[in-house]
């Protein structure tokens, strides 16, 4: 990685904010293109059943703030979410001062479309996931299916997927995104299987190794896809070579596993889980539960562990604190290893700082979780 002493943290953040503001502007343009432009019965009906729910799905900012508003900075009037798509562009094509004719760059045009397509797909995933999980609230707001009804929300989520693939335009990007969508649906299928009687009986009876393999297969396809999809699509659009694609894919896989560990652990750590603590205890795919099954006395009737029985088993398990400490340490190590791998392909110190600023939205919480568990255990 080349030395870049002049690329200060402040300047990097300015570029991150500018890129994030550009994405928000492109999303507004995307939404503006949906207006039917007519007051006919057809136009009014389409607005109610498609355009309004699409706007609600893409417009929500609650829980999504990554960079706080900053007066005078690009996009300073509202919250901004840095994009891994733009990190790839900055790493492989350079920062603004290195690209005097950036506005005319064909690569930037591709990346702008990729970034919008990725955001639309991520929002579509939220819509469909909330329906499948019967979640009434997302980030403190009513879920889309609560506001507009399940049929409209389901149609909206599917429409968003198709529109995102179309918006990507570049065949290589569209192919990358389609593969990511397929991975995500596969992971969701595995997660949904944990609610079936057969899987609920098979998981507790399996070996510890098989339980962990099952958990990883779900985490890689669900949470891992959320990290890998933006970068895979950007690399496809920028025609980055397969060797670096493999390095970055592995790094995003590790970040996905670390993030899912964080999600599972916070389900039993009130300090970070907040109001959502213990909400997923009926899902036997939680890594904490799968680990506890392999230590100590096996529970009676394990496939019948639901509700209060499951909660009591987990929270009262003598190995719970040690398990939380081990898994939180594992999450920290996965995150550290992923960042190290990405830094290894960064073309400049500025690109490394851009990545850190982009990824630390959740990364700092992973570190905080481990420290919280350590303090609770007196370590």
PDB file of C-alpha atoms in Angstrom, residues 4 7 17 25 37 74 80 83 105 107 133 139 185 215 227 245 264 267 271 276 336 377:
ATOM      1  CA  UNK A   4      -0.450   8.796   1.257  1.00  0.00           C
ATOM      2  CA  UNK A   7      -4.838  12.032   2.420  1.00  0.00           C
ATOM      3  CA  UNK A  17     -19.611  11.989   2.261  1.00  0.00           C
ATOM      4  CA  UNK A  25     -29.162  11.976  -5.215  1.00  0.00           C
ATOM      5  CA  UNK A  37     -47.254  11.695 -14.642  1.00  0.00           C
ATOM      6  CA  UNK A  74     -21.580  17.098   1.147  1.00  0.00           C
ATOM      7  CA  UNK A  80     -25.522   9.329   4.949  1.00  0.00           C
ATOM      8  CA  UNK A  83     -21.192   2.466   0.149  1.00  0.00           C
ATOM      9  CA  UNK A 105     -15.670   8.744 -16.430  1.00  0.00           C
ATOM     10  CA  UNK A 107     -16.472   3.752 -14.824  1.00  0.00           C
ATOM     11  CA  UNK A 133     -40.162 -13.343   9.923  1.00  0.00           C
ATOM     12  CA  UNK A 139     -35.461   0.013  13.036  1.00  0.00           C
ATOM     13  CA  UNK A 185     -32.872 -16.723  -1.074  1.00  0.00           C
ATOM     14  CA  UNK A 215     -25.007 -22.255  11.013  1.00  0.00           C
ATOM     15  CA  UNK A 227     -21.560  -7.746   2.650  1.00  0.00           C
ATOM     16  CA  UNK A 245     -11.940 -10.744  -6.255  1.00  0.00           C
ATOM     17  CA  UNK A 264     -26.884 -13.915  17.653  1.00  0.00           C
ATOM     18  CA  UNK A 267     -30.005 -11.724  21.507  1.00  0.00           C
ATOM     19  CA  UNK A 271     -26.698  -4.087  26.988  1.00  0.00           C
ATOM     20  CA  UNK A 276     -34.958  -6.835  20.821  1.00  0.00           C
ATOM     21  CA  UNK A 336      -9.743  -8.092  12.255  1.00  0.00           C
ATOM     22  CA  UNK A 377     -17.381 -12.099  33.253  1.00  0.00           C
TER      23      UNK A 377
END
